[in-house]
Amino acid sequence: MRTPNDLELVHLTKRYGDTVAVKDINHVFANGTYVCLLGPSGCGKSTTLRMIAGHESVSDGSILLDGQDISRLPPAQRGTAMMFQSYALFPHLSVRDNVAFSLKMKGIDKTARYKAADDMLALVDMGHLAERLPAQLSGGQQQRVALARALVTKPRVLLLDEPLSALDPFLRIRVRGELKRLQRELGISFIHVTHGQDEALALADEVVVMNNAVIEQAGTARDVFGAPRTEFVARFMGGHNVIDLNGGRFALRADDVKLADSGHAATVSVVEYQGDRVAVTSKLGETEVLALVPEAEFYANPKNPGDAVGLAWDEGRLHRLLA
Ligand code: ADP
Ligand code: MG
């Protein structure tokens, strides 16, 4: 449901010379939700985020928060805060002074700004390292400081541009759980840019898929994964086949394709073990069809590249794509 304090993009456009980086985007970000802006490199995600934050000017259109047009306000007056891809901490300032910096700029006295900084550092579990310099922290710890620094301004909307990209895969999964917890606790909106579909599915109340400067589809993670509107979304989300059948184009989830003795006659081309399941790619005429088969089921009747195989699926699971 739409509330007065939602963030709304209205005909938002950004041009760099002849390049249209963001093209006439319209979207309402519901208050208090975790939104992931998902799309391939160059599709306009960072530009969209930077326009919301006020770090990039708007070519056309507007950005509304609380129904007020914030698109020409300076960043600090918008009610938004941004955590950058590179954490950009001041190397010569302690953790506490980094977090308190924006409050110092606002003229807030030392006692009050240190109290606010310490509260935020406690929130991200970094209170014990407040005296350190950034160079004395691990990447994950620097990231928490950057997060505290963004949150200390009490933003209504926190903007995060690929916040997990510098972390190793193990840490990435742990930190994304912490981001989600933090968003729930604070009850503010997070808009998190990523090019990773698994990250978006894991985190987002709403996934907004961008492609070529426009929003291709927006919805809950299950809606977007379960019912991709276009071939682009089906392919980009992964785990889907795109098949031409009877003059129509359909998405078929790879976990809905069964290896059978009957069914569509195909030839196995690639077998990849993935731990809990096995990814089996087969050639069905000119079309490659991916089947994700539970591990035990696969090894009950294993296949190798070159083997003949039958592919079967429930017709009801075919999902028609927009032409
Ligand atoms: P993403 O974050 O999705 O990878 P960006 O928003 O950074 O994409 O970029 C979108 C498009 O705008 C790209 O074609 C990029 O080259 C172009 N672009 C981004 N920033 C600038 C800039 N400052 N000057 C010119 N072109 C830019
Ligand atoms: Mg980017």
XYZ file of N, CA and C in Angstrom, residues 59-274:
648
model
N 18.469 14.844 -15.201
C 18.256 15.515 -16.500
C 16.789 15.883 -16.678
N 15.906 14.937 -16.321
C 14.460 15.154 -16.434
C 13.756 14.353 -15.359
N 12.553 14.803 -15.004
C 11.761 14.065 -14.037
C 12.052 14.511 -12.622
N 11.470 13.785 -11.654
C 11.650 14.197 -10.266
C 11.707 13.016 -9.314
N 12.150 13.315 -8.102
C 12.276 12.338 -7.024
C 11.494 12.900 -5.846
N 10.500 12.144 -5.396
C 9.655 12.621 -4.301
C 9.873 11.767 -3.059
N 10.018 12.438 -1.910
C 10.020 11.736 -0.630
C 9.031 12.479 0.238
N 8.083 11.754 0.838
C 7.012 12.419 1.593
C 6.188 13.324 0.694
N 6.156 13.034 -0.590
C 5.416 13.886 -1.517
C 6.133 15.178 -1.866
N 7.331 15.378 -1.276
C 8.084 16.608 -1.545
C 9.147 16.314 -2.600
N 9.294 17.206 -3.574
C 10.314 17.017 -4.607
C 11.693 17.331 -4.018
N 12.510 16.280 -3.861
C 13.850 16.474 -3.270
C 14.934 16.524 -4.340
N 14.546 16.488 -5.620
C 15.532 16.246 -6.665
C 16.522 17.388 -6.878
N 16.237 18.554 -6.329
C 17.205 19.642 -6.448
C 17.839 20.032 -5.106
N 17.550 19.261 -4.066
C 18.139 19.563 -2.754
C 19.552 19.015 -2.660
N 20.412 19.655 -1.841
C 21.738 19.075 -1.612
C 21.608 17.742 -0.868
N 22.597 16.831 -1.049
C 22.499 15.484 -0.476
C 22.121 15.465 1.010
N 22.717 16.340 1.798
C 22.513 16.288 3.253
C 21.112 16.704 3.677
N 20.350 17.328 2.769
C 19.000 17.786 3.146
C 17.888 16.895 2.608
N 18.250 15.726 2.045
C 17.231 14.922 1.373
C 16.547 13.891 2.261
N 17.205 13.537 3.366
C 16.669 12.414 4.149
C 17.171 11.086 3.627
N 18.180 11.136 2.733
C 18.788 9.914 2.219
C 20.253 9.890 2.658
N 20.855 8.721 2.668
C 22.298 8.607 2.908
C 22.809 7.481 2.035
N 24.054 7.618 1.621
C 24.597 6.638 0.689
C 25.829 5.969 1.269
N 25.891 4.634 1.114
C 27.117 3.932 1.426
C 27.770 3.550 0.111
N 29.011 3.989 -0.067
C 29.647 3.845 -1.375
C 30.266 2.475 -1.566
N 30.479 2.159 -2.837
C 31.071 0.879 -3.248
C 32.464 0.725 -2.620
N 33.301 1.773 -2.737
C 34.546 1.801 -1.968
C 34.176 2.590 -0.718
N 34.591 2.136 0.432
C 34.005 2.669 1.657
C 34.392 4.119 1.904
N 35.514 4.558 1.277
C 35.904 5.970 1.329
C 35.955 6.536 2.743
N 36.565 5.795 3.668
C 36.758 6.326 5.023
C 37.947 7.279 5.006
N 37.930 8.262 5.901
C 39.079 9.161 6.018
C 40.195 8.418 6.743
N 41.365 8.254 6.095
C 42.411 7.399 6.675
C 43.032 7.955 7.951
N 43.026 9.270 8.100
C 43.700 9.884 9.244
C 42.764 10.091 10.430
N 41.484 9.735 10.270
C 40.531 9.899 11.378
C 40.223 8.541 12.006
N 40.022 8.540 13.319
C 39.639 7.311 14.012
C 38.263 6.864 13.513
N 37.936 5.628 13.829
C 36.617 5.087 13.508
C 35.516 6.021 14.046
N 35.657 6.420 15.318
C 34.620 7.274 15.931
C 34.514 8.611 15.195
N 35.668 9.210 14.859
C 35.631 10.497 14.168
C 35.110 10.368 12.737
N 35.379 9.237 12.094
C 34.797 8.998 10.771
C 33.275 9.012 10.846
N 32.750 8.299 11.841
C 31.290 8.190 11.952
C 30.678 9.531 12.354
N 31.401 10.277 13.208
C 30.866 11.551 13.707
C 31.044 12.702 12.716
N 31.774 12.446 11.609
C 32.196 13.532 10.721
C 31.042 14.402 10.203
N 30.000 13.760 9.697
C 28.912 14.553 9.099
C 28.204 15.389 10.164
N 28.182 14.898 11.402
C 27.551 15.662 12.488
C 28.404 16.874 12.858
N 29.728 16.689 12.752
C 30.635 17.804 12.988
C 30.384 18.904 11.947
N 30.212 18.481 10.694
C 29.935 19.438 9.614
C 28.644 20.206 9.878
N 27.701 19.536 10.555
C 26.425 20.195 10.865
C 26.530 21.075 12.100
N 27.714 21.116 12.735
C 27.915 21.987 13.893
C 27.432 21.389 15.210
N 27.236 20.072 15.232
C 26.781 19.436 16.478
C 27.963 19.287 17.440
N 27.750 19.588 18.723
C 28.881 19.614 19.660
C 29.449 18.216 19.897
N 30.675 18.213 20.387
C 31.464 16.985 20.444
C 30.800 15.886 21.271
N 30.272 16.238 22.438
C 29.645 15.232 23.305
C 28.480 14.562 22.580
N 27.644 15.369 21.964
C 26.450 14.837 21.292
C 26.838 14.008 20.077
N 27.838 14.475 19.325
C 28.159 13.716 18.113
C 28.897 12.421 18.446
N 29.705 12.421 19.504
C 30.351 11.170 19.906
C 29.341 10.173 20.462
N 28.344 10.673 21.153
C 27.287 9.794 21.666
C 26.558 9.132 20.495
N 26.204 9.951 19.485
C 25.496 9.419 18.317
C 26.378 8.416 17.567
N 27.675 8.756 17.428
C 28.598 7.861 16.720
C 28.736 6.534 17.475
N 28.856 6.598 18.787
C 29.009 5.373 19.579
C 27.749 4.508 19.517
N 26.587 5.150 19.494
C 25.340 4.387 19.353
C 25.333 3.616 18.034
N 25.742 4.302 16.959
C 25.747 3.654 15.643
C 26.800 2.552 15.577
N 27.961 2.798 16.200
C 29.009 1.766 16.204
C 28.555 0.538 16.993
N 27.794 0.769 18.050
C 27.258 -0.367 18.816
C 26.281 -1.158 17.952
N 25.484 -0.434 17.190
C 24.480 -1.080 16.330
C 25.131 -2.028 15.324
N 26.297 -1.639 14.800
C 26.971 -2.496 13.817
C 28.084 -3.329 14.491
N 28.045 -3.372 15.843
C 28.944 -4.251 16.590
C 30.412 -3.849 16.428
N 30.668 -2.550 16.427
C 32.036 -2.051 16.241
C 32.448 -1.117 17.372
N 31.662 -1.074 18.437
C 31.929 -0.161 19.550
C 33.320 -0.328 20.141
N 33.806 -1.566 20.200
C 35.101 -1.850 20.830
C 36.281 -1.383 19.984
N 36.050 -0.997 18.723
C 37.157 -0.586 17.852
C 37.093 0.900 17.488
N 36.381 1.662 18.289
C 36.129 3.074 17.968
C 37.397 3.926 17.882
N 38.455 3.524 18.588
C 39.684 4.338 18.608
C 40.607 4.039 17.422
N 40.342 2.968 16.714
C 41.277 2.560 15.657
C 41.211 3.458 14.427
N 42.260 3.356 13.614
C 42.250 4.003 12.300
C 41.744 2.991 11.277
N 41.171 3.472 10.163
C 40.646 2.554 9.148
C 41.654 1.498 8.693
N 42.936 1.884 8.559
C 43.948 0.934 8.075
C 44.156 -0.229 9.034
N 43.686 -0.076 10.281
C 43.847 -1.147 11.276
C 42.626 -2.072 11.324
N 41.758 -1.961 10.307
C 40.543 -2.777 10.277
C 40.546 -3.706 9.072
N 39.847 -4.833 9.193
C 39.638 -5.715 8.035
C 38.611 -5.076 7.101
N 38.492 -5.643 5.907
C 37.527 -5.117 4.930
C 36.104 -5.131 5.472
N 35.753 -6.223 6.138
C 34.404 -6.345 6.689
C 34.149 -5.311 7.775
N 35.195 -5.041 8.578
C 35.050 -4.044 9.652
C 34.949 -2.636 9.078
N 35.739 -2.364 8.038
C 35.656 -1.041 7.390
C 34.252 -0.822 6.842
N 33.691 -1.902 6.334
C 32.370 -1.784 5.770
C 31.331 -1.438 6.826
N 31.469 -2.024 8.013
C 30.546 -1.692 9.101
C 30.672 -0.242 9.506
N 31.916 0.262 9.509
C 32.124 1.671 9.857
C 31.440 2.567 8.816
N 31.596 2.196 7.550
C 30.951 2.972 6.485
C 29.433 2.967 6.660
N 28.921 1.826 7.084
C 27.485 1.700 7.318
C 27.047 2.602 8.479
N 27.832 2.570 9.574
C 27.521 3.415 10.728
C 27.575 4.887 10.337
N 28.560 5.229 9.496
C 28.720 6.610 9.072
C 27.522 7.077 8.240
N 26.980 6.165 7.427
C 25.798 6.531 6.638
C 24.557 6.637 7.521
N 24.473 5.771 8.535
C 23.254 5.729 9.356
C 23.196 6.818 10.425
N 24.347 7.417 10.744
C 24.399 8.369 11.840
C 23.568 9.622 11.552
N 23.311 9.870 10.269
C 22.493 11.032 9.896
C 21.005 10.736 10.021
N 20.656 9.535 10.491
C 19.256 9.101 10.628
C 18.476 9.264 9.323
N 18.976 8.653 8.254
C 18.289 8.806 6.972
C 16.950 8.067 6.957
N 16.065 8.508 6.098
C 14.799 7.801 5.866
C 15.039 6.649 4.905
N 16.004 6.877 4.015
C 16.312 5.881 2.986
C 17.829 5.708 2.945
N 18.283 4.466 3.097
C 19.717 4.198 2.982
C 19.988 3.593 1.604
N 20.967 4.178 0.907
C 21.296 3.745 -0.448
C 22.636 3.024 -0.410
N 22.687 1.812 -0.931
C 23.910 1.007 -0.867
C 24.276 0.544 -2.267
N 25.467 0.958 -2.728
C 25.886 0.573 -4.074
C 26.857 -0.600 -4.004
N 26.388 -1.769 -4.358
C 27.191 -3.000 -4.334
C 27.972 -3.119 -3.019
N 27.275 -3.094 -1.889
C 27.967 -3.027 -0.594
C 28.744 -4.293 -0.245
N 28.464 -5.397 -0.919
C 29.109 -6.655 -0.536
C 30.189 -7.094 -1.513
N 30.415 -6.280 -2.557
C 31.266 -6.757 -3.659
C 32.730 -6.938 -3.260
N 33.189 -6.219 -2.216
C 34.602 -6.344 -1.839
C 34.848 -7.490 -0.851
N 33.790 -8.170 -0.439
C 33.933 -9.213 0.584
C 34.083 -10.586 -0.069
N 34.775 -11.502 0.634
C 34.871 -12.853 0.089
C 33.506 -13.547 0.247
N 33.260 -14.613 -0.530
C 31.911 -15.204 -0.593
C 31.334 -15.602 0.774
N 32.173 -16.099 1.656
C 31.697 -16.542 2.966
C 31.203 -15.357 3.795
N 32.032 -14.304 3.821
C 31.695 -13.097 4.576
C 30.478 -12.393 3.958
N 30.402 -12.456 2.653
C 29.311 -11.799 1.932
C 27.954 -12.313 2.423
N 27.865 -13.619 2.614
C 26.596 -14.208 3.048
C 26.276 -13.811 4.485
N 27.331 -13.730 5.330
C 27.092 -13.326 6.711
C 26.675 -11.858 6.788
N 27.391 -11.014 6.047
C 27.090 -9.580 6.122
C 25.722 -9.261 5.526
N 25.330 -10.010 4.508
C 24.015 -9.700 3.937
C 22.908 -10.032 4.943
N 23.116 -11.052 5.761
C 22.171 -11.348 6.833
C 22.106 -10.201 7.834
N 23.266 -9.599 8.107
C 23.304 -8.482 9.053
C 22.628 -7.239 8.475
N 22.809 -7.006 7.186
C 22.146 -5.863 6.546
C 20.628 -5.994 6.664
N 20.163 -7.191 6.410
C 18.717 -7.442 6.471
C 18.190 -7.217 7.898
N 18.941 -7.717 8.877
C 18.542 -7.553 10.281
C 18.489 -6.068 10.648
N 19.508 -5.341 10.215
C 19.598 -3.914 10.500
C 18.414 -3.160 9.887
N 18.082 -3.508 8.663
C 16.958 -2.836 8.002
C 15.661 -3.090 8.764
N 15.463 -4.304 9.206
C 14.271 -4.644 9.986
C 14.232 -3.857 11.297
N 15.383 -3.815 11.981
C 15.444 -3.126 13.267
C 15.179 -1.642 13.135
N 15.756 -1.028 12.104
C 15.631 0.418 11.931
C 14.293 0.798 11.312
N 13.710 -0.113 10.534
C 12.411 0.149 9.912
C 12.447 1.186 8.805
N 13.655 1.526 8.330
C 13.765 2.478 7.220
C 13.910 1.698 5.915
N 13.854 2.404 4.787
C 14.018 1.732 3.496
C 15.494 1.580 3.164
N 15.855 0.419 2.645
C 17.181 0.220 2.077
C 17.003 0.017 0.574
N 17.787 0.733 -0.220
C 17.824 0.448 -1.659
C 19.242 0.004 -1.972
N 19.370 -1.250 -2.349
C 20.656 -1.941 -2.427
C 20.888 -2.346 -3.885
N 21.947 -1.783 -4.469
C 22.275 -2.103 -5.864
C 23.159 -3.338 -5.909
N 22.823 -4.258 -6.799
C 23.639 -5.458 -6.961
C 23.502 -5.973 -8.399
N 24.548 -6.698 -8.860
C 24.351 -7.406 -10.130
C 24.203 -8.903 -9.883
N 24.082 -9.274 -8.599
C 23.975 -10.701 -8.260
C 22.540 -11.101 -7.966
N 21.996 -11.998 -8.769
C 20.590 -12.373 -8.578
C 20.373 -13.114 -7.266
N 21.357 -13.919 -6.838
C 21.174 -14.659 -5.584
C 21.104 -13.695 -4.398
N 21.937 -12.648 -4.469
C 21.932 -11.627 -3.410
C 20.572 -10.922 -3.363
N 20.057 -10.574 -4.525
C 18.759 -9.890 -4.581
C 17.642 -10.794 -4.061
N 17.658 -12.047 -4.469
C 16.600 -12.964 -4.027
C 16.651 -13.165 -2.516
N 17.877 -13.237 -1.979
C 18.037 -13.502 -0.549
C 17.570 -12.326 0.309
N 17.765 -11.107 -0.180
C 17.571 -9.932 0.661
C 16.254 -9.202 0.470
N 15.784 -9.165 -0.760
C 14.820 -8.122 -1.110
C 13.373 -8.464 -0.781
N 12.679 -7.471 -0.198
C 11.218 -7.523 -0.174
C 10.706 -7.271 -1.585
N 11.416 -6.382 -2.287
C 11.068 -6.099 -3.681
C 12.333 -6.116 -4.532
N 12.275 -6.830 -5.646
C 13.384 -6.851 -6.599
C 12.983 -5.975 -7.785
N 13.855 -5.023 -8.133
C 13.603 -4.175 -9.299
C 14.686 -4.506 -10.327
N 14.279 -5.151 -11.419
C 15.248 -5.578 -12.428
C 15.383 -4.498 -13.483
N 16.610 -4.002 -13.667
C 16.873 -2.989 -14.692
C 17.629 -3.593 -15.859
N 17.375 -3.052 -17.051
C 18.102 -3.452 -18.251
C 18.085 -2.283 -19.209
N 19.226 -1.924 -19.771
C 19.272 -0.834 -20.755
C 18.551 0.428 -20.305
N 18.823 0.869 -19.084
C 18.338 2.165 -18.588
C 16.861 2.196 -18.206
N 16.176 1.053 -18.297
C 14.761 1.040 -17.890
C 14.517 -0.072 -16.873
N 13.379 0.013 -16.175
C 12.969 -1.069 -15.276
C 12.251 -2.116 -16.118
N 12.796 -3.317 -16.095
C 12.238 -4.397 -16.909
C 11.104 -5.096 -16.142
N 11.272 -5.238 -14.828
C 10.246 -5.878 -14.001
C 10.502 -5.560 -12.544
N 9.431 -5.414 -11.775
C 9.568 -5.213 -10.329
C 8.524 -6.059 -9.626
N 8.915 -6.642 -8.505
C 7.974 -7.453 -7.734
C 8.689 -8.122 -6.585
N 7.968 -8.967 -5.856
C 8.630 -9.715 -4.791
C 9.635 -10.662 -5.440
N 10.590 -11.120 -4.631
C 11.599 -12.034 -5.156
C 10.934 -13.260 -5.796
N 9.924 -13.797 -5.138
C 9.271 -14.995 -5.675
C 8.490 -14.689 -6.952
N 7.900 -13.510 -7.029
C 7.188 -13.125 -8.256
C 8.140 -13.019 -9.435
N 9.262 -12.344 -9.203
C 10.186 -12.105 -10.310
C 10.847 -13.415 -10.736
N 11.239 -14.224 -9.763
C 11.868 -15.497 -10.130
C 10.839 -16.459 -10.707
N 9.657 -16.507 -10.105
C 8.650 -17.494 -10.517
C 7.880 -17.100 -11.761
N 7.812 -15.813 -12.036
C 7.037 -15.351 -13.193
C 7.761 -14.225 -13.922
N 8.923 -14.533 -14.518
C 9.633 -13.492 -15.269
C 8.773 -13.031 -16.448
N 8.756 -11.712 -16.683
C 7.897 -11.195 -17.761
C 8.545 -11.369 -19.125
N 9.862 -11.214 -19.167
C 10.543 -11.173 -20.461
C 11.671 -12.196 -20.510
N 12.143 -12.440 -21.726
C 13.273 -13.344 -21.902
C 14.481 -12.828 -21.124
N 14.693 -11.507 -21.157
C 15.838 -10.957 -20.428
C 15.779 -11.333 -18.954
N 14.627 -11.117 -18.326
C 14.514 -11.394 -16.884
C 14.714 -12.888 -16.621
N 14.105 -13.729 -17.447
C 14.249 -15.184 -17.262
C 15.713 -15.591 -17.339
N 16.427 -15.074 -18.325
C 17.844 -15.448 -18.485
C 18.703 -14.826 -17.390
N 18.413 -13.569 -17.054
C 19.261 -12.897 -16.067
C 19.083 -13.487 -14.669
N 17.861 -13.870 -14.321
C 17.641 -14.452 -12.989
C 18.315 -15.821 -12.882
N 18.516 -16.478 -14.022
C 19.126 -17.802 -14.020
C 18.128 -18.848 -13.548
N 18.512 -20.123 -13.701
C 17.628 -21.199 -13.251
C 16.416 -21.414 -14.137
N 16.407 -20.741 -15.298
C 15.292 -20.902 -16.235
C 15.792 -21.321 -17.602
N 14.960 -22.052 -18.319
C 15.163 -22.269 -19.743
C 14.229 -21.345 -20.496
N 14.661 -20.914 -21.668
C 13.763 -20.161 -22.556
C 13.570 -21.027 -23.795
N 12.326 -21.411 -24.047
C 12.039 -22.399 -25.095
C 10.990 -21.849 -26.055
N 11.218 -22.065 -27.359
C 10.204 -21.742 -28.377
C 9.335 -22.969 -28.585
N 8.032 -22.793 -28.446
C 7.106 -23.916 -28.595
C 5.850 -23.412 -29.294
N 5.402 -24.087 -30.330
C 4.142 -23.750 -31.005
C 4.017 -22.250 -31.268
N 5.113 -21.668 -31.749
C 5.057 -20.257 -32.104
C 5.096 -19.304 -30.923
N 5.189 -19.814 -29.703
C 5.270 -18.928 -28.528
C 6.615 -19.101 -27.847
N 6.920 -18.190 -26.977
C 8.187 -18.270 -26.243
C 7.852 -18.433 -24.764
N 8.506 -19.425 -24.131
C 8.155 -19.767 -22.753
C 9.390 -19.854 -21.876
N 9.187 -19.551 -20.590
C 10.207 -19.835 -19.589
C 9.805 -21.124 -18.880
N 10.815 -21.932 -18.596
C 10.574 -23.189 -17.886
C 11.676 -23.328 -16.847
N 11.301 -23.396 -15.595
C 12.309 -23.494 -14.541
C 13.104 -24.774 -14.676
N 14.427 -24.641 -14.473
C 15.314 -25.788 -14.641
C 15.013 -26.887 -13.626
N 14.446 -26.501 -12.459
C 14.108 -27.542 -11.477
C 12.772 -28.198 -11.794
N 12.097 -27.762 -12.866
C 10.869 -28.415 -13.321
C 11.132 -29.388 -14.468
N 12.391 -29.456 -14.924
C 12.725 -30.386 -16.019
C 13.202 -31.701 -15.406
N 12.545 -32.809 -15.774
C 12.911 -34.131 -15.249
C 13.652 -34.929 -16.312
N 14.603 -35.731 -15.871
C 15.238 -36.686 -16.786
C 14.413 -37.962 -16.715
N 13.952 -38.424 -17.876
C 13.021 -39.558 -17.892
C 13.409 -40.505 -19.012
N 12.799 -41.683 -19.031
C 13.072 -42.619 -20.134
C 12.278 -42.194 -21.362
N 11.085 -41.650 -21.122
C 10.287 -41.132 -22.239
C 10.479 -39.616 -22.279
N 9.579 -38.914 -22.928
C 9.709 -37.458 -22.989
C 10.429 -37.032 -24.261
N 10.823 -35.762 -24.302
C 11.483 -35.219 -25.491
C 12.884 -35.819 -25.611
N 13.171 -36.434 -26.772
C 14.468 -37.092 -26.947
C 15.570 -36.053 -27.087
N 16.591 -36.160 -26.245
C 17.676 -35.173 -26.239
C 18.998 -35.895 -25.976
N 20.105 -35.133 -26.100
C 21.433 -35.691 -25.832
C 22.126 -34.855 -24.769
N 22.631 -35.509 -23.740
C 23.313 -34.801 -22.653
C 24.600 -34.164 -23.184
N 24.820 -32.880 -22.880
C 26.063 -32.234 -23.315
C 26.991 -31.873 -22.145
N 26.447 -31.423 -21.028
C 27.299 -31.037 -19.894
C 26.660 -31.542 -18.594
N 27.495 -32.082 -17.711
C 27.025 -32.488 -16.379
C 27.888 -31.776 -15.345
N 27.247 -31.003 -14.459
C 27.993 -30.281 -13.414
C 27.447 -30.634 -12.043
N 28.328 -31.126 -11.182
C 27.941 -31.427 -9.806
C 27.900 -30.128 -9.015
N 26.808 -29.869 -8.307
C 26.689 -28.607 -7.556
C 26.442 -28.832 -6.072
